[in-house]
Amino acid sequence: MPAIRLFGLPTDINSSFERGAAAGPAAIRAALWSDRGNMASELGPEIGTDIALTDDGDLPLTEDTAQDDAAIRRHIAYVREDGEIPLALGGDHAVTFPLVEAAAACHGPVTILHFDAHPDLYDDFAGNPRSHASPFARICEAGHAKRLVQVGIRTLNRHCREQAERFGVEIIEMADFTPDKVPVLEGPLYISIDLDGLDPSAAPGVAHPEPGGLTVREMLSVLRKQVAPIVGADIVELHPVRDLGDVTAILGAKLVRELAALIDRNGPHIA
Ligand code: MN
Ligand code: MN
């Protein structure tokens, strides 16, 4: 069974509207290790007892995106060398580009299950091609996704619809979402969770809250039906200053436990 390595990416240099997500990893970590909750997962195993999860802390990022991307790829290479599965905490969503790049370097193009209110497919946003509004455009252009399935989407404009068509992105729009519309995906599987995919009532601590989102239960049911080996995952865009009573951080910590249990259940897959 694969061990899981948790690490934080405290950067929000590519946020388009307001910074704050750099403080996300520390807030999720505080909730995860707090005595307020326990380490159970809904799939059964307890994290730390039945499933090995080590926390590397935060990577020392610099606000130089090229340098930070290289540091992220390097860290994942170390994690994989140890036969472990990377589970990253953002940070803004721009970090998913180097994370998927590193997964594809090891496994070839991956299937991606992406939860978000936004498709993050902008060719560039406000002149920044590495914007947190653009990572999946960069991933698709680079050929790192053999299939990209987006869930929770409810902000599609014309440009992003055209981009989705151009890249063959499968979007399950929130307007007619039911969990059974999400396919059971083939591996190697990468899972990216932007917390704003959830409804703001469940996850208020984000920079771009968008009404009409997923319930926590819907997200968990989409996750648990996935049976393919998971090669990496991230939870991004927690903006602690906007959070209410730490509920979004506590949700982030729950998602760490549920992703860890899913990675464990879906089995070994180190190339
Ligand atoms: Mn988003
Ligand atoms: Mn996003």
PDB file of C-alpha atoms and ligand atoms in Angstrom:
ATOM      1  CA  MET A   1       0.000   0.000   0.000  1.00  0.00           C
ATOM      2  CA  PRO A   2       1.417   3.377  -0.943  1.00  0.00           C
ATOM      3  CA  ALA A   3       2.437   5.803   1.762  1.00  0.00           C
ATOM      4  CA  ILE A   4       1.277   9.361   1.304  1.00  0.00           C
ATOM      5  CA  ARG A   5       3.398  12.499   1.506  1.00  0.00           C
ATOM      6  CA  LEU A   6       1.648  15.728   2.351  1.00  0.00           C
ATOM      7  CA  PHE A   7       3.324  19.056   1.575  1.00  0.00           C
ATOM      8  CA  GLY A   8       2.276  22.690   1.397  1.00  0.00           C
ATOM      9  CA  LEU A   9       2.784  25.149  -1.467  1.00  0.00           C
ATOM     10  CA  PRO A  10       2.373  28.548   0.204  1.00  0.00           C
ATOM     11  CA  THR A  11       2.092  30.728  -2.872  1.00  0.00           C
ATOM     12  CA  ASP A  12      -0.553  33.081  -4.254  1.00  0.00           C
ATOM     13  CA  ILE A  13       1.593  35.065  -6.663  1.00  0.00           C
ATOM     14  CA  ASN A  14      -0.587  33.913  -9.601  1.00  0.00           C
ATOM     15  CA  SER A  15      -3.918  34.838  -7.999  1.00  0.00           C
ATOM     16  CA  SER A  16      -5.851  37.161 -10.292  1.00  0.00           C
ATOM     17  CA  PHE A  17      -8.085  39.084  -7.884  1.00  0.00           C
ATOM     18  CA  GLU A  18      -6.819  38.977  -4.350  1.00  0.00           C
ATOM     19  CA  ARG A  19      -3.993  37.194  -2.624  1.00  0.00           C
ATOM     20  CA  GLY A  20      -4.440  35.111   0.527  1.00  0.00           C
ATOM     21  CA  ALA A  21      -4.203  31.468  -0.564  1.00  0.00           C
ATOM     22  CA  ALA A  22      -0.534  31.321   0.464  1.00  0.00           C
ATOM     23  CA  ALA A  23      -1.781  30.905   4.028  1.00  0.00           C
ATOM     24  CA  GLY A  24      -3.932  27.918   3.014  1.00  0.00           C
ATOM     25  CA  PRO A  25      -1.527  25.065   3.766  1.00  0.00           C
ATOM     26  CA  ALA A  26      -0.889  26.189   7.347  1.00  0.00           C
ATOM     27  CA  ALA A  27      -4.626  26.496   8.032  1.00  0.00           C
ATOM     28  CA  ILE A  28      -5.421  23.028   6.648  1.00  0.00           C
ATOM     29  CA  ARG A  29      -2.495  21.538   8.550  1.00  0.00           C
ATOM     30  CA  ALA A  30      -3.653  23.151  11.814  1.00  0.00           C
ATOM     31  CA  ALA A  31      -7.149  21.705  11.323  1.00  0.00           C
ATOM     32  CA  LEU A  32      -5.796  18.287  10.315  1.00  0.00           C
ATOM     33  CA  TRP A  33      -3.629  17.829  13.403  1.00  0.00           C
ATOM     34  CA  SER A  34      -6.049  19.536  15.819  1.00  0.00           C
ATOM     35  CA  ASP A  35      -7.576  17.587  18.696  1.00  0.00           C
ATOM     36  CA  ARG A  36     -10.927  19.049  17.651  1.00  0.00           C
ATOM     37  CA  GLY A  37     -11.307  16.113  15.246  1.00  0.00           C
ATOM     38  CA  ASN A  38      -9.927  12.612  14.857  1.00  0.00           C
ATOM     39  CA  MET A  39      -8.115  10.861  12.008  1.00  0.00           C
ATOM     40  CA  ALA A  40     -10.961   8.655  10.809  1.00  0.00           C
ATOM     41  CA  SER A  41     -11.873   8.458   7.139  1.00  0.00           C
ATOM     42  CA  GLU A  42     -15.327   7.604   5.873  1.00  0.00           C
ATOM     43  CA  LEU A  43     -13.808   4.759   3.836  1.00  0.00           C
ATOM     44  CA  GLY A  44     -12.757   3.074   7.100  1.00  0.00           C
ATOM     45  CA  PRO A  45      -9.007   3.306   7.653  1.00  0.00           C
ATOM     46  CA  GLU A  46      -7.592   5.795  10.128  1.00  0.00           C
ATOM     47  CA  ILE A  47      -4.931   8.145   8.863  1.00  0.00           C
ATOM     48  CA  GLY A  48      -1.602   7.711  10.609  1.00  0.00           C
ATOM     49  CA  THR A  49      -2.630   4.350  12.083  1.00  0.00           C
ATOM     50  CA  ASP A  50      -3.818   2.275   9.132  1.00  0.00           C
ATOM     51  CA  ILE A  51      -2.431   4.570   6.453  1.00  0.00           C
ATOM     52  CA  ALA A  52       1.031   6.126   6.564  1.00  0.00           C
ATOM     53  CA  LEU A  53       0.892   9.861   5.975  1.00  0.00           C
ATOM     54  CA  THR A  54       3.927  12.050   6.515  1.00  0.00           C
ATOM     55  CA  ASP A  55       3.864  15.825   6.431  1.00  0.00           C
ATOM     56  CA  ASP A  56       6.882  17.492   4.856  1.00  0.00           C
ATOM     57  CA  GLY A  57       5.685  20.961   5.865  1.00  0.00           C
ATOM     58  CA  ASP A  58       5.749  23.774   3.357  1.00  0.00           C
ATOM     59  CA  LEU A  59       8.182  24.025   0.461  1.00  0.00           C
ATOM     60  CA  PRO A  60      10.283  27.204   0.601  1.00  0.00           C
ATOM     61  CA  LEU A  61       8.805  28.959  -2.437  1.00  0.00           C
ATOM     62  CA  THR A  62      10.152  32.258  -3.726  1.00  0.00           C
ATOM     63  CA  GLU A  63       7.445  34.062  -5.749  1.00  0.00           C
ATOM     64  CA  ASP A  64       9.523  33.413  -8.862  1.00  0.00           C
ATOM     65  CA  THR A  65       7.146  31.092 -10.718  1.00  0.00           C
ATOM     66  CA  ALA A  66       9.754  29.344 -12.907  1.00  0.00           C
ATOM     67  CA  GLN A  67      11.948  28.683  -9.886  1.00  0.00           C
ATOM     68  CA  ASP A  68       8.972  27.542  -7.788  1.00  0.00           C
ATOM     69  CA  ASP A  69       7.743  25.205 -10.540  1.00  0.00           C
ATOM     70  CA  ALA A  70      11.176  23.588 -10.623  1.00  0.00           C
ATOM     71  CA  ALA A  71      11.184  23.223  -6.821  1.00  0.00           C
ATOM     72  CA  ILE A  72       7.750  21.559  -6.925  1.00  0.00           C
ATOM     73  CA  ARG A  73       8.798  19.137  -9.670  1.00  0.00           C
ATOM     74  CA  ARG A  74      11.992  18.328  -7.777  1.00  0.00           C
ATOM     75  CA  HIS A  75      10.098  17.650  -4.557  1.00  0.00           C
ATOM     76  CA  ILE A  76       7.726  15.281  -6.343  1.00  0.00           C
ATOM     77  CA  ALA A  77      10.668  13.441  -7.855  1.00  0.00           C
ATOM     78  CA  TYR A  78      11.970  12.828  -4.305  1.00  0.00           C
ATOM     79  CA  VAL A  79       8.547  11.687  -3.116  1.00  0.00           C
ATOM     80  CA  ARG A  80       8.227   9.235  -5.985  1.00  0.00           C
ATOM     81  CA  GLU A  81      11.775   7.986  -5.486  1.00  0.00           C
ATOM     82  CA  ASP A  82      10.638   6.979  -2.006  1.00  0.00           C
ATOM     83  CA  GLY A  83       7.664   5.136  -3.543  1.00  0.00           C
ATOM     84  CA  GLU A  84       5.179   7.551  -2.012  1.00  0.00           C
ATOM     85  CA  ILE A  85       2.192   9.441  -3.415  1.00  0.00           C
ATOM     86  CA  PRO A  86       2.244  13.262  -3.361  1.00  0.00           C
ATOM     87  CA  LEU A  87      -0.711  15.099  -1.797  1.00  0.00           C
ATOM     88  CA  ALA A  88      -0.208  18.864  -2.142  1.00  0.00           C
ATOM     89  CA  LEU A  89      -1.910  21.721  -0.324  1.00  0.00           C
ATOM     90  CA  GLY A  90      -2.185  25.074  -2.124  1.00  0.00           C
ATOM     91  CA  GLY A  91      -1.710  27.823  -2.571  1.00  0.00           C
ATOM     92  CA  ASP A  92      -3.512  29.168  -5.590  1.00  0.00           C
ATOM     93  CA  HIS A  93      -4.512  26.820  -8.407  1.00  0.00           C
ATOM     94  CA  ALA A  94      -1.516  27.736 -10.568  1.00  0.00           C
ATOM     95  CA  VAL A  95       0.465  25.090  -8.626  1.00  0.00           C
ATOM     96  CA  THR A  96      -1.472  22.308 -10.354  1.00  0.00           C
ATOM     97  CA  PHE A  97       0.511  22.883 -13.556  1.00  0.00           C
ATOM     98  CA  PRO A  98       3.897  21.791 -12.146  1.00  0.00           C
ATOM     99  CA  LEU A  99       2.191  19.098 -10.045  1.00  0.00           C
ATOM    100  CA  VAL A 100       0.602  17.484 -13.105  1.00  0.00           C
ATOM    101  CA  GLU A 101       3.750  18.083 -15.140  1.00  0.00           C
ATOM    102  CA  ALA A 102       5.685  16.039 -12.577  1.00  0.00           C
ATOM    103  CA  ALA A 103       3.047  13.293 -12.567  1.00  0.00           C
ATOM    104  CA  ALA A 104       3.128  13.083 -16.362  1.00  0.00           C
ATOM    105  CA  ALA A 105       6.939  12.991 -16.382  1.00  0.00           C
ATOM    106  CA  CYS A 106       6.703   9.802 -14.341  1.00  0.00           C
ATOM    107  CA  HIS A 107       3.548   8.133 -15.674  1.00  0.00           C
ATOM    108  CA  GLY A 108       2.918   9.715 -19.083  1.00  0.00           C
ATOM    109  CA  PRO A 109      -0.308  11.637 -19.708  1.00  0.00           C
ATOM    110  CA  VAL A 110      -2.732  11.272 -16.801  1.00  0.00           C
ATOM    111  CA  THR A 111      -6.490  11.314 -16.402  1.00  0.00           C
ATOM    112  CA  ILE A 112      -7.510  14.335 -14.348  1.00  0.00           C
ATOM    113  CA  LEU A 113     -10.587  14.718 -12.173  1.00  0.00           C
ATOM    114  CA  HIS A 114     -10.900  18.452 -11.468  1.00  0.00           C
ATOM    115  CA  PHE A 115     -13.386  19.989  -9.028  1.00  0.00           C
ATOM    116  CA  ASP A 116     -13.881  23.741  -9.410  1.00  0.00           C
ATOM    117  CA  ALA A 117     -16.468  26.476  -9.916  1.00  0.00           C
ATOM    118  CA  HIS A 118     -14.205  27.662 -12.743  1.00  0.00           C
ATOM    119  CA  PRO A 119     -12.724  25.735 -15.673  1.00  0.00           C
ATOM    120  CA  ASP A 120      -9.334  27.493 -15.309  1.00  0.00           C
ATOM    121  CA  LEU A 121      -8.859  27.277 -19.076  1.00  0.00           C
ATOM    122  CA  TYR A 122      -8.047  30.914 -19.915  1.00  0.00           C
ATOM    123  CA  ASP A 123      -5.418  31.241 -22.608  1.00  0.00           C
ATOM    124  CA  ASP A 124      -4.074  33.901 -20.307  1.00  0.00           C
ATOM    125  CA  PHE A 125      -5.745  36.002 -17.657  1.00  0.00           C
ATOM    126  CA  ALA A 126      -4.903  39.702 -17.305  1.00  0.00           C
ATOM    127  CA  GLY A 127      -1.746  39.057 -19.301  1.00  0.00           C
ATOM    128  CA  ASN A 128      -0.524  36.192 -17.103  1.00  0.00           C
ATOM    129  CA  PRO A 129      -0.443  32.804 -18.863  1.00  0.00           C
ATOM    130  CA  ARG A 130       0.454  31.167 -15.521  1.00  0.00           C
ATOM    131  CA  SER A 131      -2.572  32.723 -13.775  1.00  0.00           C
ATOM    132  CA  HIS A 132      -4.581  30.526 -11.407  1.00  0.00           C
ATOM    133  CA  ALA A 133      -7.308  30.949 -14.052  1.00  0.00           C
ATOM    134  CA  SER A 134      -5.154  29.135 -16.644  1.00  0.00           C
ATOM    135  CA  PRO A 135      -3.468  25.949 -15.303  1.00  0.00           C
ATOM    136  CA  PHE A 136      -5.634  23.520 -17.250  1.00  0.00           C
ATOM    137  CA  ALA A 137      -4.964  25.359 -20.525  1.00  0.00           C
ATOM    138  CA  ARG A 138      -1.240  24.921 -19.890  1.00  0.00           C
ATOM    139  CA  ILE A 139      -1.704  21.254 -18.907  1.00  0.00           C
ATOM    140  CA  CYS A 140      -3.723  20.491 -22.053  1.00  0.00           C
ATOM    141  CA  GLU A 141      -1.311  22.352 -24.358  1.00  0.00           C
ATOM    142  CA  ALA A 142       1.598  20.395 -22.923  1.00  0.00           C
ATOM    143  CA  GLY A 143      -0.197  17.111 -23.600  1.00  0.00           C
ATOM    144  CA  HIS A 144      -0.130  16.068 -19.927  1.00  0.00           C
ATOM    145  CA  ALA A 145      -3.832  15.122 -19.806  1.00  0.00           C
ATOM    146  CA  LYS A 146      -5.093  12.077 -21.634  1.00  0.00           C
ATOM    147  CA  ARG A 147      -8.527  13.007 -20.328  1.00  0.00           C
ATOM    148  CA  LEU A 148      -9.710  15.999 -18.296  1.00  0.00           C
ATOM    149  CA  VAL A 149     -13.078  15.817 -16.524  1.00  0.00           C
ATOM    150  CA  GLN A 150     -14.301  18.942 -14.722  1.00  0.00           C
ATOM    151  CA  VAL A 151     -16.987  18.860 -12.022  1.00  0.00           C
ATOM    152  CA  GLY A 152     -18.725  21.764 -10.274  1.00  0.00           C
ATOM    153  CA  ILE A 153     -18.324  24.227 -13.168  1.00  0.00           C
ATOM    154  CA  ARG A 154     -20.756  27.163 -13.122  1.00  0.00           C
ATOM    155  CA  THR A 155     -18.885  30.178 -14.561  1.00  0.00           C
ATOM    156  CA  LEU A 156     -18.375  29.214 -18.218  1.00  0.00           C
ATOM    157  CA  ASN A 157     -17.982  32.170 -20.556  1.00  0.00           C
ATOM    158  CA  ARG A 158     -17.591  32.006 -24.306  1.00  0.00           C
ATOM    159  CA  HIS A 159     -13.784  31.994 -24.264  1.00  0.00           C
ATOM    160  CA  CYS A 160     -13.601  29.104 -21.814  1.00  0.00           C
ATOM    161  CA  ARG A 161     -16.257  27.137 -23.711  1.00  0.00           C
ATOM    162  CA  GLU A 162     -14.127  27.515 -26.844  1.00  0.00           C
ATOM    163  CA  GLN A 163     -11.021  26.464 -24.951  1.00  0.00           C
ATOM    164  CA  ALA A 164     -12.832  23.394 -23.564  1.00  0.00           C
ATOM    165  CA  GLU A 165     -13.904  22.435 -27.068  1.00  0.00           C
ATOM    166  CA  ARG A 166     -10.428  22.997 -28.427  1.00  0.00           C
ATOM    167  CA  PHE A 167      -8.847  20.754 -25.796  1.00  0.00           C
ATOM    168  CA  GLY A 168     -11.623  18.140 -25.629  1.00  0.00           C
ATOM    169  CA  VAL A 169     -12.327  18.867 -21.956  1.00  0.00           C
ATOM    170  CA  GLU A 170     -15.360  17.014 -20.541  1.00  0.00           C
ATOM    171  CA  ILE A 171     -17.317  19.456 -18.387  1.00  0.00           C
ATOM    172  CA  ILE A 172     -20.106  18.268 -16.131  1.00  0.00           C
ATOM    173  CA  GLU A 173     -21.773  21.608 -15.575  1.00  0.00           C
ATOM    174  CA  MET A 174     -23.301  22.355 -12.202  1.00  0.00           C
ATOM    175  CA  ALA A 175     -26.574  23.362 -13.890  1.00  0.00           C
ATOM    176  CA  ASP A 176     -27.490  19.730 -14.526  1.00  0.00           C
ATOM    177  CA  PHE A 177     -25.074  17.968 -12.175  1.00  0.00           C
ATOM    178  CA  THR A 178     -25.824  14.674 -10.536  1.00  0.00           C
ATOM    179  CA  PRO A 179     -23.049  12.444  -9.172  1.00  0.00           C
ATOM    180  CA  ASP A 180     -23.938   9.640 -11.611  1.00  0.00           C
ATOM    181  CA  LYS A 181     -23.034  11.911 -14.549  1.00  0.00           C
ATOM    182  CA  VAL A 182     -19.379  11.754 -13.497  1.00  0.00           C
ATOM    183  CA  PRO A 183     -17.684   8.803 -15.186  1.00  0.00           C
ATOM    184  CA  VAL A 184     -15.597   6.216 -13.382  1.00  0.00           C
ATOM    185  CA  LEU A 185     -12.188   7.166 -14.722  1.00  0.00           C
ATOM    186  CA  GLU A 186      -9.257   5.106 -15.867  1.00  0.00           C
ATOM    187  CA  GLY A 187      -5.791   5.522 -14.341  1.00  0.00           C
ATOM    188  CA  PRO A 188      -3.291   6.842 -13.800  1.00  0.00           C
ATOM    189  CA  LEU A 189      -5.590   9.322 -12.073  1.00  0.00           C
ATOM    190  CA  TYR A 190      -4.719  12.796 -10.767  1.00  0.00           C
ATOM    191  CA  ILE A 191      -7.283  14.594  -8.569  1.00  0.00           C
ATOM    192  CA  SER A 192      -7.338  18.391  -8.218  1.00  0.00           C
ATOM    193  CA  ILE A 193      -9.764  19.986  -5.756  1.00  0.00           C
ATOM    194  CA  ASP A 194     -10.303  23.746  -5.907  1.00  0.00           C
ATOM    195  CA  LEU A 195     -12.327  24.374  -2.754  1.00  0.00           C
ATOM    196  CA  ASP A 196     -14.527  26.892  -4.598  1.00  0.00           C
ATOM    197  CA  GLY A 197     -16.056  23.938  -6.450  1.00  0.00           C
ATOM    198  CA  LEU A 198     -18.057  23.452  -3.279  1.00  0.00           C
ATOM    199  CA  ASP A 199     -20.952  25.721  -2.486  1.00  0.00           C
ATOM    200  CA  PRO A 200     -19.886  28.857  -0.550  1.00  0.00           C
ATOM    201  CA  SER A 201     -22.149  27.708   2.292  1.00  0.00           C
ATOM    202  CA  ALA A 202     -19.799  24.742   2.741  1.00  0.00           C
ATOM    203  CA  ALA A 203     -16.567  26.493   1.750  1.00  0.00           C
ATOM    204  CA  PRO A 204     -16.723  30.268   2.308  1.00  0.00           C
ATOM    205  CA  GLY A 205     -12.946  30.633   2.710  1.00  0.00           C
ATOM    206  CA  VAL A 206     -12.020  31.115  -0.955  1.00  0.00           C
ATOM    207  CA  ALA A 207     -11.086  34.123  -3.098  1.00  0.00           C
ATOM    208  CA  HIS A 208     -13.826  33.596  -5.691  1.00  0.00           C
ATOM    209  CA  PRO A 209     -16.988  32.244  -4.010  1.00  0.00           C
ATOM    210  CA  GLU A 210     -19.624  31.256  -6.559  1.00  0.00           C
ATOM    211  CA  PRO A 211     -23.144  30.308  -5.446  1.00  0.00           C
ATOM    212  CA  GLY A 212     -24.808  27.088  -6.544  1.00  0.00           C
ATOM    213  CA  GLY A 213     -21.938  24.676  -5.950  1.00  0.00           C
ATOM    214  CA  LEU A 214     -21.393  21.112  -4.828  1.00  0.00           C
ATOM    215  CA  THR A 215     -22.318  19.832  -1.412  1.00  0.00           C
ATOM    216  CA  VAL A 216     -19.572  18.097   0.533  1.00  0.00           C
ATOM    217  CA  ARG A 217     -21.589  14.874   0.236  1.00  0.00           C
ATOM    218  CA  GLU A 218     -21.761  15.167  -3.566  1.00  0.00           C
ATOM    219  CA  MET A 219     -18.004  15.694  -3.803  1.00  0.00           C
ATOM    220  CA  LEU A 220     -17.329  12.693  -1.571  1.00  0.00           C
ATOM    221  CA  SER A 221     -19.644  10.478  -3.608  1.00  0.00           C
ATOM    222  CA  VAL A 222     -17.887  11.465  -6.856  1.00  0.00           C
ATOM    223  CA  LEU A 223     -14.544  10.701  -5.209  1.00  0.00           C
ATOM    224  CA  ARG A 224     -15.422   7.352  -3.693  1.00  0.00           C
ATOM    225  CA  LYS A 225     -16.751   5.909  -6.955  1.00  0.00           C
ATOM    226  CA  GLN A 226     -13.298   6.368  -8.501  1.00  0.00           C
ATOM    227  CA  VAL A 227     -11.418   3.064  -8.417  1.00  0.00           C
ATOM    228  CA  ALA A 228      -8.338   3.844 -10.542  1.00  0.00           C
ATOM    229  CA  PRO A 229      -4.860   4.096  -9.029  1.00  0.00           C
ATOM    230  CA  ILE A 230      -4.170   7.683  -7.968  1.00  0.00           C
ATOM    231  CA  VAL A 231      -0.758   9.156  -8.771  1.00  0.00           C
ATOM    232  CA  GLY A 232      -1.188  12.537  -7.104  1.00  0.00           C
ATOM    233  CA  ALA A 233      -3.718  14.987  -5.730  1.00  0.00           C
ATOM    234  CA  ASP A 234      -4.055  18.561  -4.579  1.00  0.00           C
ATOM    235  CA  ILE A 235      -6.401  20.699  -2.496  1.00  0.00           C
ATOM    236  CA  VAL A 236      -6.061  24.380  -3.416  1.00  0.00           C
ATOM    237  CA  GLU A 237      -7.402  27.912  -3.019  1.00  0.00           C
ATOM    238  CA  LEU A 238      -8.135  27.987   0.714  1.00  0.00           C
ATOM    239  CA  HIS A 239      -8.085  31.691   1.644  1.00  0.00           C
ATOM    240  CA  PRO A 240      -8.085  31.638   5.465  1.00  0.00           C
ATOM    241  CA  VAL A 241      -8.788  35.361   5.946  1.00  0.00           C
ATOM    242  CA  ARG A 242     -12.174  34.893   4.236  1.00  0.00           C
ATOM    243  CA  ASP A 243     -13.003  31.732   6.173  1.00  0.00           C
ATOM    244  CA  LEU A 244     -15.798  31.610   8.770  1.00  0.00           C
ATOM    245  CA  GLY A 245     -15.131  29.694  11.963  1.00  0.00           C
ATOM    246  CA  ASP A 246     -12.412  27.722  10.151  1.00  0.00           C
ATOM    247  CA  VAL A 247     -15.064  25.593   8.424  1.00  0.00           C
ATOM    248  CA  THR A 248     -13.257  25.644   5.059  1.00  0.00           C
ATOM    249  CA  ALA A 249      -9.945  24.709   6.688  1.00  0.00           C
ATOM    250  CA  ILE A 250     -11.689  21.883   8.572  1.00  0.00           C
ATOM    251  CA  LEU A 251     -13.225  20.751   5.272  1.00  0.00           C
ATOM    252  CA  GLY A 252      -9.761  20.852   3.665  1.00  0.00           C
ATOM    253  CA  ALA A 253      -8.482  18.622   6.471  1.00  0.00           C
ATOM    254  CA  LYS A 254     -11.372  16.197   5.948  1.00  0.00           C
ATOM    255  CA  LEU A 255     -10.564  16.062   2.234  1.00  0.00           C
ATOM    256  CA  VAL A 256      -6.928  15.238   3.098  1.00  0.00           C
ATOM    257  CA  ARG A 257      -8.176  12.253   5.101  1.00  0.00           C
ATOM    258  CA  GLU A 258     -10.645  11.139   2.434  1.00  0.00           C
ATOM    259  CA  LEU A 259      -8.103  11.495  -0.394  1.00  0.00           C
ATOM    260  CA  ALA A 260      -5.516   9.590   1.631  1.00  0.00           C
ATOM    261  CA  ALA A 261      -8.017   6.777   2.240  1.00  0.00           C
ATOM    262  CA  LEU A 262      -8.962   6.721  -1.458  1.00  0.00           C
ATOM    263  CA  ILE A 263      -5.319   6.629  -2.564  1.00  0.00           C
ATOM    264  CA  ASP A 264      -4.800   3.738  -0.166  1.00  0.00           C
ATOM    265  CA  ARG A 265      -7.948   1.856  -1.233  1.00  0.00           C
ATOM    266  CA  ASN A 266      -7.232   2.233  -4.954  1.00  0.00           C
ATOM    267  CA  GLY A 267      -3.909   0.605  -4.505  1.00  0.00           C
ATOM    268  CA  PRO A 268      -0.276   0.613  -5.481  1.00  0.00           C
ATOM    269  CA  HIS A 269       0.731   1.986  -8.801  1.00  0.00           C
ATOM    270  CA  ILE A 270       4.292   3.140  -8.650  1.00  0.00           C
ATOM    271  CA  ALA A 271       5.802   2.842 -12.101  1.00  0.00           C
TER     272      ALA A 271
HETATM  273 MN    MN B   1     -12.106  28.156  -8.749  1.00  0.00          MN
HETATM  274 MN    MN B   2      -9.333  26.721  -9.819  1.00  0.00          MN
END
